[in-house]
Amino acid sequence: MEPPPVWTRPWPGFLTSKTLGSFGDANCMEQLLVHCANAIDSNDATLAQQILWVLNNIAPPDGDSSQRLTCGFLRALIARAAKTGSCTMLTAMATAQVNLPLNVHKFSVIELASFVDLTPWHRFGFTAANAAILEAIEGFSVVHIIDLSSTHCMQIPTLIDSIANRSEGPPLIKLTVAGATTDVPPLLDLSYEELGSKLVNFARSRNVGMEFRVIPSSSSDGFASLVEQLRAVQQLILANGGGEGEALVINCHMMLHYIPEETLGVTPYCFESSSTSSLRTMFLTAIRSLEPTIVVLVDEDADFTSNNLVCRLRSAFDYLWIPYDTMDTFFPKGSKQKQWYEADLCWKIENLIAQEGVQRVERLEPKSRWIQRMQSANFRGIQFSEETVLEVKSMLDEHAAGWGLKKEEDEGLVLTWKGHNVVFSTAWVPA
């Protein structure tokens, strides 16, 4: 018996190609995705197959931004359906990968540095954070930076350049990073030890002394190993009568949302605290106990924490149209970098939609909730200076029209695209 056809013809009584055109706008595609998600979760294989066929015909992988976004969700829904194994047709679709191989690129350092400079998506956070850090470390002879960043220290060279030009002379920089165990895009093609060697050499070329250290630690347990070692180092410094001339900077760039939050129901066994607290709350409480000079928190302003698939799908669709839309303004069609970018986005969408439990690591929280967490952990927000705001605006002027900046009353800065919130940046000190 021949296997059932995949994506070759409509099912009897359902839509034909003549009617597909009316489904071409983003709202209709989102509604189809929602109906498909409901059909998959209710194990209605016939309806799911029909909607998937329609989506496959109206959302080609090389279409406009809304079509490519929908195509990413289509792939994720097929992966989710196949995990149940209840429908041979859906399993066949997943096996065929609907002609969309997901090849997440491993960047060289040069490629990644160029990649993150293409848009303000990361540069916004780099610029705002570095300016706030420079102000906070003024007068310190030693600066210990804990860099929790999804971009593998790509922020640090610019910070080194700024520190090298400090009027009182550069301090010694101690850079500590967590050697993350989760393969979350963007991926790097070299080890952190090799990366550290390159950063130390770069700092030396700018006449800045630098020490680099990797602490094997993971977001899955709230960076417990990192916090434990930081406490040990701090106690050693204090025991030797030091610490007064050393600044402690905690730089969190799009990394903390990988720490499990309340809806996951993970028991926070790794910190000494109430079992009712989440790992995110306990991590913030732990770094507060280190009395940092400044904590900078930068992340994407969206909410992907719902346990309800449809709520999560809607939230992700209403946010992730932004990177797809921005790509069409600066990437030519067929660009390799565009393919790399969209492969990373498809990985995130598939993690959001197809995975559950501890495997679902994409758990963004909005700026308002992070502010509540920081305040509950006894941090006080500090305003970004007018000089910082001007520097961020100058950086945005280097990019396509459509990017904007909001300075909000709660001291944070927000990067916008066509008026929609994209990324927020906040700075904190112990209250």
CSV table of C-alpha atoms in Angstrom, one decimal:
chain,number,residue,atom,x,y,z
A,1,MET,CA,0.0,0.0,0.0
A,2,GLU,CA,1.4,3.4,-1.0
A,3,PRO,CA,1.9,6.0,1.8
A,4,PRO,CA,-0.6,8.9,1.9
A,5,PRO,CA,0.3,11.9,-0.3
A,6,VAL,CA,1.9,14.8,1.5
A,7,TRP,CA,0.9,18.3,0.4
A,8,THR,CA,-0.2,17.2,-3.1
A,9,ARG,CA,-3.9,17.9,-3.2
A,10,PRO,CA,-6.7,19.2,-1.0
A,11,TRP,CA,-9.0,16.9,0.9
A,12,PRO,CA,-12.6,16.5,-0.6
A,13,GLY,CA,-15.0,19.2,0.4
A,14,PHE,CA,-12.2,21.5,1.7
A,15,LEU,CA,-10.6,24.6,0.2
A,16,THR,CA,-9.1,24.7,-3.3
A,17,SER,CA,-6.3,26.9,-4.7
A,18,LYS,CA,-8.9,29.4,-6.0
A,19,THR,CA,-9.9,30.3,-2.4
A,20,LEU,CA,-6.5,30.4,-0.9
A,21,GLY,CA,-5.8,34.0,-1.9
A,22,SER,CA,-8.3,35.3,0.7
A,23,PHE,CA,-6.2,33.7,3.4
A,24,GLY,CA,-3.0,35.6,2.5
A,25,ASP,CA,-3.1,38.3,5.2
A,26,ALA,CA,-1.4,37.9,8.6
A,27,ASN,CA,-4.6,37.9,10.7
A,28,CYS,CA,-6.1,35.0,8.7
A,29,MET,CA,-2.8,33.1,8.9
A,30,GLU,CA,-2.7,33.5,12.6
A,31,GLN,CA,-6.3,32.3,12.9
A,32,LEU,CA,-5.5,29.2,10.8
A,33,LEU,CA,-2.5,28.5,13.1
A,34,VAL,CA,-4.7,28.8,16.2
A,35,HIS,CA,-7.4,26.5,14.7
A,36,CYS,CA,-4.6,24.0,13.7
A,37,ALA,CA,-3.1,24.1,17.2
A,38,ASN,CA,-6.5,23.4,18.8
A,39,ALA,CA,-7.1,20.5,16.3
A,40,ILE,CA,-3.7,19.0,17.1
A,41,ASP,CA,-4.2,19.3,20.9
A,42,SER,CA,-7.7,17.8,20.6
A,43,ASN,CA,-6.3,15.0,18.4
A,44,ASP,CA,-8.6,15.9,15.5
A,45,ALA,CA,-6.2,14.6,12.8
A,46,THR,CA,-8.6,15.2,9.9
A,47,LEU,CA,-9.1,18.9,10.6
A,48,ALA,CA,-5.4,19.4,11.5
A,49,GLN,CA,-4.4,17.8,8.2
A,50,GLN,CA,-6.8,20.1,6.2
A,51,ILE,CA,-5.5,23.3,7.9
A,52,LEU,CA,-1.9,22.2,7.5
A,53,TRP,CA,-2.5,21.7,3.8
A,54,VAL,CA,-3.9,25.2,3.5
A,55,LEU,CA,-1.1,26.8,5.5
A,56,ASN,CA,1.5,25.0,3.4
A,57,ASN,CA,0.0,26.5,0.2
A,58,ILE,CA,-0.3,30.1,1.5
A,59,ALA,CA,2.9,30.3,3.5
A,60,PRO,CA,5.9,29.5,1.3
A,61,PRO,CA,9.3,29.6,3.0
A,62,ASP,CA,10.5,32.3,0.5
A,63,GLY,CA,7.4,34.5,0.7
A,64,ASP,CA,6.9,37.8,2.4
A,65,SER,CA,7.6,38.4,6.1
A,66,SER,CA,4.2,37.2,7.3
A,67,GLN,CA,4.3,34.1,5.1
A,68,ARG,CA,7.8,33.2,6.3
A,69,LEU,CA,6.7,33.7,9.9
A,70,THR,CA,3.7,31.5,9.3
A,71,CYS,CA,5.9,28.9,7.7
A,72,GLY,CA,8.0,28.8,10.9
A,73,PHE,CA,4.9,28.1,13.0
A,74,LEU,CA,3.7,25.5,10.4
A,75,ARG,CA,6.9,23.6,10.8
A,76,ALA,CA,6.6,23.8,14.6
A,77,LEU,CA,3.0,22.6,14.7
A,78,ILE,CA,3.9,19.6,12.5
A,79,ALA,CA,6.7,18.8,14.9
A,80,ARG,CA,4.3,19.0,17.8
A,81,ALA,CA,1.7,16.8,16.1
A,82,ALA,CA,4.3,14.2,15.3
A,83,LYS,CA,5.4,13.9,18.9
A,84,THR,CA,2.0,12.3,19.8
A,85,GLY,CA,2.4,9.7,17.1
A,86,SER,CA,-1.4,9.5,16.8
A,87,CYS,CA,-1.6,10.2,13.1
A,88,THR,CA,0.5,8.6,10.4
A,89,MET,CA,-0.1,11.4,8.0
A,90,LEU,CA,1.3,14.0,10.4
A,91,THR,CA,4.2,11.7,11.2
A,92,ALA,CA,4.9,11.5,7.5
A,93,MET,CA,4.8,15.2,7.2
A,94,ALA,CA,7.3,15.6,10.0
A,95,THR,CA,9.6,13.0,8.5
A,96,ALA,CA,9.5,14.8,5.2
A,97,GLN,CA,10.3,18.1,7.1
A,98,VAL,CA,8.0,19.8,4.5
A,99,ASN,CA,11.1,20.6,2.5
A,100,LEU,CA,12.3,22.9,5.2
A,101,PRO,CA,15.6,21.7,6.6
A,102,LEU,CA,16.5,23.6,9.8
A,103,ASN,CA,20.2,24.3,9.6
A,104,VAL,CA,21.3,26.5,12.5
A,105,HIS,CA,24.6,28.1,11.6
A,106,LYS,CA,27.6,28.0,13.8
A,107,PHE,CA,29.2,31.5,13.7
A,108,SER,CA,32.9,32.4,13.7
A,109,VAL,CA,33.7,35.3,16.0
A,110,ILE,CA,34.0,37.6,13.0
A,111,GLU,CA,30.7,36.4,11.6
A,112,LEU,CA,28.9,36.8,14.8
A,113,ALA,CA,30.3,40.3,15.5
A,114,SER,CA,29.2,41.4,12.1
A,115,PHE,CA,25.8,39.6,12.5
A,116,VAL,CA,24.8,41.4,15.7
A,117,ASP,CA,25.9,44.7,14.2
A,118,LEU,CA,23.4,44.4,11.4
A,119,THR,CA,20.4,45.7,13.4
A,120,PRO,CA,19.9,47.4,16.8
A,121,TRP,CA,18.3,44.2,18.2
A,122,HIS,CA,21.5,43.6,20.2
A,123,ARG,CA,23.3,46.8,19.7
A,124,PHE,CA,20.6,48.7,21.5
A,125,GLY,CA,21.3,46.7,24.7
A,126,PHE,CA,25.0,46.8,24.2
A,127,THR,CA,25.0,50.6,23.9
A,128,ALA,CA,22.7,51.3,26.8
A,129,ALA,CA,24.4,48.8,29.1
A,130,ASN,CA,27.9,49.8,28.3
A,131,ALA,CA,27.1,53.5,29.0
A,132,ALA,CA,25.5,52.7,32.3
A,133,ILE,CA,28.4,50.4,33.3
A,134,LEU,CA,31.0,53.0,32.5
A,135,GLU,CA,29.3,55.5,34.8
A,136,ALA,CA,29.0,53.0,37.6
A,137,ILE,CA,32.7,51.9,37.6
A,138,GLU,CA,34.2,55.3,37.6
A,139,GLY,CA,37.0,55.5,40.1
A,140,PHE,CA,37.4,51.7,40.5
A,141,SER,CA,40.8,50.2,39.9
A,142,VAL,CA,39.4,46.6,39.3
A,143,VAL,CA,36.2,45.8,37.6
A,144,HIS,CA,34.8,42.3,37.8
A,145,ILE,CA,32.2,41.7,35.1
A,146,ILE,CA,29.8,38.7,35.2
A,147,ASP,CA,28.6,38.4,31.6
A,148,LEU,CA,25.4,36.4,31.1
A,149,SER,CA,24.9,37.0,27.4
A,150,SER,CA,23.2,35.1,24.6
A,151,THR,CA,25.7,36.6,22.2
A,152,HIS,CA,28.9,35.1,23.6
A,153,CYS,CA,30.6,38.3,24.9
A,154,MET,CA,30.1,40.3,21.7
A,155,GLN,CA,29.3,43.3,23.9
A,156,ILE,CA,32.7,43.2,25.6
A,157,PRO,CA,35.1,44.6,22.8
A,158,THR,CA,33.1,47.8,22.6
A,159,LEU,CA,33.2,48.1,26.4
A,160,ILE,CA,37.0,47.5,26.4
A,161,ASP,CA,37.4,50.3,23.9
A,162,SER,CA,35.5,52.7,26.1
A,163,ILE,CA,37.3,51.7,29.2
A,164,ALA,CA,40.7,52.1,27.5
A,165,ASN,CA,39.8,55.8,26.9
A,166,ARG,CA,38.9,56.4,30.5
A,167,SER,CA,40.5,59.7,31.8
A,168,GLU,CA,41.9,58.1,35.0
A,169,GLY,CA,43.4,55.2,33.1
A,170,PRO,CA,41.8,51.8,32.5
A,171,PRO,CA,41.1,49.4,35.4
A,172,LEU,CA,42.0,45.7,35.5
A,173,ILE,CA,39.1,43.8,34.0
A,174,LYS,CA,38.1,40.4,35.4
A,175,LEU,CA,35.6,38.8,33.0
A,176,THR,CA,33.6,35.8,34.2
A,177,VAL,CA,31.2,33.9,31.9
A,178,ALA,CA,28.9,31.0,32.5
A,179,GLY,CA,29.8,28.1,30.2
A,180,ALA,CA,26.2,27.4,29.2
A,181,THR,CA,25.3,23.7,28.4
A,182,THR,CA,22.2,24.5,26.3
A,183,ASP,CA,22.7,24.7,22.6
A,184,VAL,CA,20.6,27.9,22.1
A,185,PRO,CA,21.1,30.0,18.9
A,186,PRO,CA,23.2,31.9,18.0
A,187,LEU,CA,25.8,29.2,18.2
A,188,LEU,CA,29.6,29.8,18.2
A,189,ASP,CA,32.1,27.6,16.4
A,190,LEU,CA,34.8,27.8,19.1
A,191,SER,CA,35.1,27.1,22.8
A,192,TYR,CA,34.8,29.8,25.5
A,193,GLU,CA,38.5,29.2,26.4
A,194,GLU,CA,39.4,30.1,22.8
A,195,LEU,CA,37.0,33.1,22.9
A,196,GLY,CA,38.6,34.2,26.2
A,197,SER,CA,42.1,34.1,24.7
A,198,LYS,CA,40.9,36.3,21.8
A,199,LEU,CA,39.3,38.8,24.2
A,200,VAL,CA,42.4,39.0,26.4
A,201,ASN,CA,44.6,39.7,23.4
A,202,PHE,CA,42.2,42.3,22.2
A,203,ALA,CA,42.3,44.0,25.6
A,204,ARG,CA,46.1,43.9,25.6
A,205,SER,CA,46.1,45.6,22.2
A,206,ARG,CA,44.1,48.5,23.9
A,207,ASN,CA,46.5,48.6,26.8
A,208,VAL,CA,43.9,47.1,29.1
A,209,GLY,CA,44.7,44.3,31.6
A,210,MET,CA,42.2,41.5,31.5
A,211,GLU,CA,41.6,38.2,33.1
A,212,PHE,CA,39.1,35.7,31.7
A,213,ARG,CA,37.4,32.8,33.5
A,214,VAL,CA,34.7,30.3,32.5
A,215,ILE,CA,32.6,28.8,35.2
A,216,PRO,CA,30.6,25.7,34.0
A,217,SER,CA,27.1,26.7,34.9
A,218,SER,CA,23.7,26.4,33.3
A,219,SER,CA,20.5,28.5,33.2
A,220,SER,CA,18.5,25.3,33.9
A,221,ASP,CA,19.4,25.4,37.6
A,222,GLY,CA,19.4,29.2,37.9
A,223,PHE,CA,23.2,29.4,37.4
A,224,ALA,CA,23.7,27.9,40.8
A,225,SER,CA,27.3,26.9,40.2
A,226,LEU,CA,28.1,30.4,39.1
A,227,VAL,CA,26.5,32.0,42.1
A,228,GLU,CA,28.2,29.6,44.5
A,229,GLN,CA,31.7,30.3,43.1
A,230,LEU,CA,31.1,34.1,43.1
A,231,ARG,CA,30.2,33.9,46.8
A,232,ALA,CA,33.4,32.0,47.5
A,233,VAL,CA,35.5,34.5,45.6
A,234,GLN,CA,33.8,37.4,47.4
A,235,GLN,CA,34.4,35.8,50.8
A,236,LEU,CA,38.0,35.3,49.9
A,237,ILE,CA,38.4,39.0,48.9
A,238,LEU,CA,36.8,40.2,52.1
A,239,ALA,CA,38.9,37.9,54.2
A,240,ASN,CA,42.0,39.4,52.7
A,241,GLY,CA,40.8,42.9,53.5
A,242,GLY,CA,40.1,43.8,49.9
A,243,GLY,CA,37.0,44.6,47.8
A,244,GLU,CA,36.8,48.3,48.3
A,245,GLY,CA,38.5,49.1,45.0
A,246,GLU,CA,36.7,46.4,43.0
A,247,ALA,CA,33.4,47.0,41.2
A,248,LEU,CA,31.1,44.0,40.6
A,249,VAL,CA,29.1,44.3,37.4
A,250,ILE,CA,26.3,41.8,36.6
A,251,ASN,CA,25.5,42.1,32.9
A,252,CYS,CA,22.4,40.1,31.8
A,253,HIS,CA,21.8,40.3,28.1
A,254,MET,CA,18.9,38.2,26.8
A,255,MET,CA,19.9,35.3,29.0
A,256,LEU,CA,17.8,35.3,32.2
A,257,HIS,CA,14.6,34.2,30.4
A,258,TYR,CA,16.3,30.8,30.0
A,259,ILE,CA,16.1,30.3,33.7
A,260,PRO,CA,13.0,28.2,34.5
A,261,GLU,CA,10.1,30.3,35.9
A,262,GLU,CA,7.0,29.5,38.1
A,263,THR,CA,4.8,27.9,35.4
A,264,LEU,CA,7.3,25.2,34.9
A,265,GLY,CA,6.9,24.0,38.5
A,266,VAL,CA,10.6,23.2,38.9
A,267,THR,CA,11.6,22.6,42.6
A,268,PRO,CA,14.4,25.1,43.3
A,269,TYR,CA,16.7,22.7,45.2
A,270,CYS,CA,19.9,24.6,44.4
A,271,PHE,CA,19.4,27.7,46.5
A,272,GLU,CA,18.7,28.1,50.2
A,273,SER,CA,15.3,29.6,50.1
A,274,SER,CA,11.6,28.9,50.3
A,275,SER,CA,10.4,26.1,48.1
A,276,THR,CA,7.6,28.5,46.9
A,277,SER,CA,10.1,30.7,45.1
A,278,SER,CA,11.0,30.3,41.5
A,279,LEU,CA,14.5,29.9,40.2
A,280,ARG,CA,14.4,33.3,38.7
A,281,THR,CA,13.4,34.9,42.0
A,282,MET,CA,16.1,33.0,43.8
A,283,PHE,CA,18.8,33.9,41.3
A,284,LEU,CA,18.0,37.6,41.6
A,285,THR,CA,18.0,37.3,45.4
A,286,ALA,CA,21.4,35.5,45.3
A,287,ILE,CA,23.1,38.1,43.1
A,288,ARG,CA,21.6,40.8,45.4
A,289,SER,CA,23.4,39.2,48.3
A,290,LEU,CA,26.7,39.8,46.4
A,291,GLU,CA,26.2,43.6,46.7
A,292,PRO,CA,26.9,44.3,43.1
A,293,THR,CA,27.9,47.8,42.0
A,294,ILE,CA,25.4,47.6,39.1
A,295,VAL,CA,23.1,45.1,37.4
A,296,VAL,CA,22.1,45.6,33.8
A,297,LEU,CA,19.1,43.6,32.5
A,298,VAL,CA,18.3,43.6,28.8
A,299,ASP,CA,15.8,41.4,27.2
A,300,GLU,CA,13.0,41.1,24.6
A,301,ASP,CA,9.7,42.6,25.7
A,302,ALA,CA,7.2,39.7,25.2
A,303,ASP,CA,5.5,37.0,27.2
A,304,PHE,CA,6.1,33.4,26.2
A,305,THR,CA,5.3,31.8,29.6
A,306,SER,CA,1.7,30.6,29.2
A,307,ASN,CA,1.1,26.9,29.6
A,308,ASN,CA,-1.8,27.2,27.1
A,309,LEU,CA,-0.5,26.5,23.6
A,310,VAL,CA,-2.9,28.9,21.9
A,311,CYS,CA,-2.1,31.8,24.2
A,312,ARG,CA,1.6,31.1,23.7
A,313,LEU,CA,1.2,30.9,19.9
A,314,ARG,CA,-0.7,34.2,19.7
A,315,SER,CA,1.8,36.0,21.9
A,316,ALA,CA,4.7,34.6,19.8
A,317,PHE,CA,3.1,35.4,16.5
A,318,ASP,CA,2.3,38.9,17.6
A,319,TYR,CA,5.9,39.5,18.6
A,320,LEU,CA,8.0,37.5,16.2
A,321,TRP,CA,6.6,39.3,13.1
A,322,ILE,CA,8.9,42.1,14.1
A,323,PRO,CA,12.3,40.4,13.3
A,324,TYR,CA,10.8,38.9,10.1
A,325,ASP,CA,9.6,42.4,9.1
A,326,THR,CA,12.9,44.1,9.9
A,327,MET,CA,14.9,41.5,7.9
A,328,ASP,CA,13.2,42.6,4.7
A,329,THR,CA,14.6,46.1,5.2
A,330,PHE,CA,18.3,45.2,5.2
A,331,PHE,CA,18.7,41.7,3.8
A,332,PRO,CA,18.6,41.0,0.1
A,333,LYS,CA,16.5,38.0,-1.0
A,334,GLY,CA,18.6,34.9,-0.9
A,335,SER,CA,21.1,36.3,1.6
A,336,LYS,CA,23.0,33.7,3.6
A,337,GLN,CA,22.9,35.9,6.7
A,338,LYS,CA,19.1,36.1,6.3
A,339,GLN,CA,18.9,32.3,6.1
A,340,TRP,CA,21.0,32.1,9.3
A,341,TYR,CA,18.8,34.6,11.1
A,342,GLU,CA,15.6,32.9,10.1
A,343,ALA,CA,16.9,29.4,11.0
A,344,ASP,CA,17.6,30.8,14.5
A,345,LEU,CA,14.0,32.2,14.7
A,346,CYS,CA,12.6,28.9,13.5
A,347,TRP,CA,14.5,27.1,16.2
A,348,LYS,CA,12.9,29.5,18.8
A,349,ILE,CA,9.4,29.0,17.3
A,350,GLU,CA,9.8,25.2,17.3
A,351,ASN,CA,11.0,25.3,20.9
A,352,LEU,CA,8.0,27.4,21.9
A,353,ILE,CA,5.4,25.4,20.1
A,354,ALA,CA,6.6,21.8,19.9
A,355,GLN,CA,8.3,21.4,23.3
A,356,GLU,CA,6.9,21.4,26.8
A,357,GLY,CA,8.3,21.1,30.3
A,358,VAL,CA,12.0,21.5,30.8
A,359,GLN,CA,12.7,21.2,27.1
A,360,ARG,CA,10.8,24.4,26.4
A,361,VAL,CA,13.5,27.0,27.3
A,362,GLU,CA,12.1,30.0,25.4
A,363,ARG,CA,10.3,31.6,28.3
A,364,LEU,CA,10.3,35.4,27.7
A,365,GLU,CA,8.8,37.7,30.3
A,366,PRO,CA,7.8,41.3,29.7
A,367,LYS,CA,9.6,44.3,31.1
A,368,SER,CA,6.9,44.9,33.7
A,369,ARG,CA,7.3,41.5,35.3
A,370,TRP,CA,11.1,41.8,35.4
A,371,ILE,CA,10.8,45.1,37.1
A,372,GLN,CA,8.6,43.5,39.7
A,373,ARG,CA,11.1,40.7,40.2
A,374,MET,CA,14.0,43.1,40.6
A,375,GLN,CA,12.2,45.3,43.1
A,376,SER,CA,11.1,42.2,45.1
A,377,ALA,CA,14.8,41.2,45.2
A,378,ASN,CA,15.5,44.6,46.8
A,379,PHE,CA,17.0,46.3,43.8
A,380,ARG,CA,16.4,49.9,42.9
A,381,GLY,CA,16.1,51.1,39.3
A,382,ILE,CA,18.4,53.9,38.1
A,383,GLN,CA,17.7,56.2,35.2
A,384,PHE,CA,19.9,56.2,32.1
A,385,SER,CA,21.6,59.6,31.8
A,386,GLU,CA,20.8,62.0,29.0
A,387,GLU,CA,24.2,61.2,27.5
A,388,THR,CA,23.3,57.5,27.3
A,389,VAL,CA,20.0,58.3,25.6
A,390,LEU,CA,21.8,60.5,23.1
A,391,GLU,CA,24.3,57.8,22.4
A,392,VAL,CA,21.5,55.2,21.8
A,393,LYS,CA,19.7,57.6,19.5
A,394,SER,CA,22.9,58.2,17.6
A,395,MET,CA,23.4,54.4,17.2
A,396,LEU,CA,19.8,54.1,15.9
A,397,ASP,CA,20.4,56.8,13.3
A,398,GLU,CA,22.9,54.3,11.7
A,399,HIS,CA,20.1,51.9,10.9
A,400,ALA,CA,16.9,51.8,8.8
A,401,ALA,CA,14.0,54.1,9.5
A,402,GLY,CA,11.4,52.4,11.6
A,403,TRP,CA,13.5,51.9,14.8
A,404,GLY,CA,12.7,54.2,17.7
A,405,LEU,CA,13.4,54.7,21.4
A,406,LYS,CA,11.2,55.2,24.3
A,407,LYS,CA,12.3,56.5,27.7
A,408,GLU,CA,9.7,55.3,30.2
A,409,GLU,CA,8.9,56.7,33.6
A,410,ASP,CA,10.1,53.6,35.4
A,411,GLU,CA,13.7,54.4,34.3
A,412,GLY,CA,13.9,51.9,31.5
A,413,LEU,CA,14.7,52.4,27.8
A,414,VAL,CA,12.7,50.5,25.2
A,415,LEU,CA,13.7,49.8,21.6
A,416,THR,CA,10.7,50.0,19.2
A,417,TRP,CA,10.0,48.9,15.6
A,418,LYS,CA,7.2,50.9,13.9
A,419,GLY,CA,6.0,51.8,17.4
A,420,HIS,CA,5.9,48.3,18.8
A,421,ASN,CA,8.1,47.4,21.8
A,422,VAL,CA,11.0,45.1,20.9
A,423,VAL,CA,13.8,45.1,23.5
A,424,PHE,CA,14.0,46.8,26.9
A,425,SER,CA,17.1,47.9,28.9
A,426,THR,CA,17.1,48.5,32.6
A,427,ALA,CA,19.9,49.3,35.2
A,428,TRP,CA,19.7,48.5,38.9
A,429,VAL,CA,21.6,49.0,42.1
A,430,PRO,CA,21.1,47.4,45.6
A,431,ALA,CA,18.2,49.3,47.4
